[in-house]
Structure formats: C-alpha cells, structure tokens
PDB file of C-alpha atoms in Angstrom:
ATOM      1  CA  MET A  10     133.292 264.976  71.170  1.00 93.00           C
ATOM      2  CA  ARG A  11     136.445 264.643  69.051  1.00 94.00           C
ATOM      3  CA  GLU A  12     138.548 264.088  72.162  1.00 95.00           C
ATOM      4  CA  ALA A  13     136.248 261.277  73.289  1.00 95.00           C
ATOM      5  CA  ILE A  14     136.495 259.644  69.869  1.00 96.00           C
ATOM      6  CA  ARG A  15     140.278 260.042  69.846  1.00 96.00           C
ATOM      7  CA  GLN A  16     140.534 258.424  73.280  1.00 97.00           C
ATOM      8  CA  TYR A  17     138.223 255.601  72.220  1.00 96.00           C
ATOM      9  CA  VAL A  18     140.276 254.879  69.106  1.00 96.00           C
ATOM     10  CA  GLU A  19     143.549 255.100  71.055  1.00 97.00           C
ATOM     11  CA  HIS A  20     142.226 252.661  73.639  1.00 96.00           C
ATOM     12  CA  GLY A  21     141.122 250.269  70.903  1.00 96.00           C
ATOM     13  CA  GLU A  22     144.524 250.439  69.219  1.00 97.00           C
ATOM     14  CA  LYS A  23     146.326 249.719  72.499  1.00 95.00           C
ATOM     15  CA  HIS A  24     143.996 246.830  73.193  1.00 96.00           C
ATOM     16  CA  GLU A  25     144.625 245.355  69.749  1.00 96.00           C
ATOM     17  CA  ALA A  26     148.399 245.754  70.127  1.00 94.00           C
ATOM     18  CA  TYR A  27     148.213 243.945  73.479  1.00 92.00           C
ATOM     19  CA  ARG A  28     146.158 241.163  71.895  1.00 94.00           C
ATOM     20  CA  GLN A  29     148.615 240.809  69.016  1.00 93.00           C
ATOM     21  CA  ASP A  30     151.525 240.582  71.485  1.00 89.00           C
ATOM     22  CA  GLY A  31     149.732 237.737  73.215  1.00 88.00           C
ATOM     23  CA  LEU A  32     149.120 235.925  69.950  1.00 92.00           C
ATOM     24  CA  ARG A  33     152.783 236.298  68.960  1.00 89.00           C
ATOM     25  CA  ALA A  34     153.891 234.986  72.363  1.00 83.00           C
ATOM     26  CA  TRP A  35     151.587 231.985  72.058  1.00 87.00           C
ATOM     27  CA  ALA A  36     152.842 231.232  68.542  1.00 88.00           C
ATOM     28  CA  ALA A  37     156.454 231.416  69.754  1.00 82.00           C
ATOM     29  CA  TYR A  38     155.641 229.054  72.616  1.00 84.00           C
ATOM     30  CA  GLU A  39     153.946 226.601  70.257  1.00 88.00           C
ATOM     31  CA  GLN A  40     156.995 226.619  67.974  1.00 86.00           C
ATOM     32  CA  THR A  41     159.709 226.398  70.613  1.00 85.00           C
ATOM     33  CA  GLY A  42     158.037 225.047  73.746  1.00 84.00           C
ATOM     34  CA  LEU A  43     160.172 227.503  75.679  1.00 81.00           C
ATOM     35  CA  PRO A  44     158.375 229.419  78.426  1.00 84.00           C
ATOM     36  CA  VAL A  45     159.064 232.475  80.537  1.00 86.00           C
ATOM     37  CA  SER A  46     158.492 232.386  84.272  1.00 86.00           C
ATOM     38  CA  HIS A  47     155.412 233.877  85.849  1.00 89.00           C
ATOM     39  CA  ALA A  48     157.554 236.495  87.599  1.00 90.00           C
ATOM     40  CA  GLU A  49     159.220 237.502  84.316  1.00 91.00           C
ATOM     41  CA  ALA A  50     155.894 237.789  82.530  1.00 90.00           C
ATOM     42  CA  ASP A  51     154.338 239.696  85.431  1.00 93.00           C
ATOM     43  CA  THR A  52     157.193 242.209  85.511  1.00 94.00           C
ATOM     44  CA  TRP A  53     156.967 242.731  81.755  1.00 93.00           C
ATOM     45  CA  LEU A  54     153.194 243.184  81.824  1.00 93.00           C
ATOM     46  CA  LYS A  55     153.459 245.727  84.643  1.00 95.00           C
ATOM     47  CA  GLN A  56     155.978 247.679  82.567  1.00 95.00           C
ATOM     48  CA  LEU A  57     153.607 247.659  79.597  1.00 92.00           C
ATOM     49  CA  ALA A  58     150.718 248.770  81.796  1.00 93.00           C
ATOM     50  CA  ASN A  59     152.840 251.694  83.002  1.00 94.00           C
ATOM     51  CA  GLY A  60     153.423 252.773  79.415  1.00 92.00           C
ATOM     52  CA  ASP A  61     156.982 251.414  79.150  1.00 91.00           C
ATOM     53  CA  ASP A  62     157.226 249.791  75.716  1.00 89.00           C
ATOM     54  CA  LYS A  63     159.586 246.995  76.705  1.00 88.00           C
ATOM     55  CA  LYS A  64     160.452 243.899  74.726  1.00 88.00           C
ATOM     56  CA  PRO A  65     159.119 240.664  76.207  1.00 88.00           C
ATOM     57  CA  PRO A  66     161.492 238.591  78.327  1.00 89.00           C
ATOM     58  CA  ALA A  67     163.594 235.976  76.568  1.00 85.00           C
ATOM     59  CA  CYS A  68     162.263 232.440  76.608  1.00 81.00           C
ATOM     60  CA  HIS A  69     164.294 229.734  78.280  1.00 80.00           C
ATOM     61  CA  SER A  70     163.990 226.116  79.270  1.00 63.00           C
TER      62      SER A  70
END
C-alpha cells in the first residue's frame, strides 16, 4: 500500500513539474516572442520522457 501511495505521489510531482515547465516556457515566449522549432522541442521532450533532466533548448528568431 505504501509503495502504491509513493508511486502515486511521485507521478503527481512529475506531472506538476512538467506543467510548470510548460507554463515557464509560455511565459518566456510571451515576453520575448522567440520560439524553438518543433524538432528542438520534440527532442527535448523525448529526453525528459526518458528521464534525462535536460534544460530546454534556447529560443531563437
């Protein structure tokens, strides 16, 4: 039972961290108007999904 609760909480924390990353990215875009390409974002998201805690790609015009 404790393991199930631990996994549930861990999943919730990861989900919230992912959501916060998205909110930060949107705020940065609103401030700068600088995007990242779809390929750059896709590569970064795949790394995150694989458990690699990578920094997001740099924005550019």
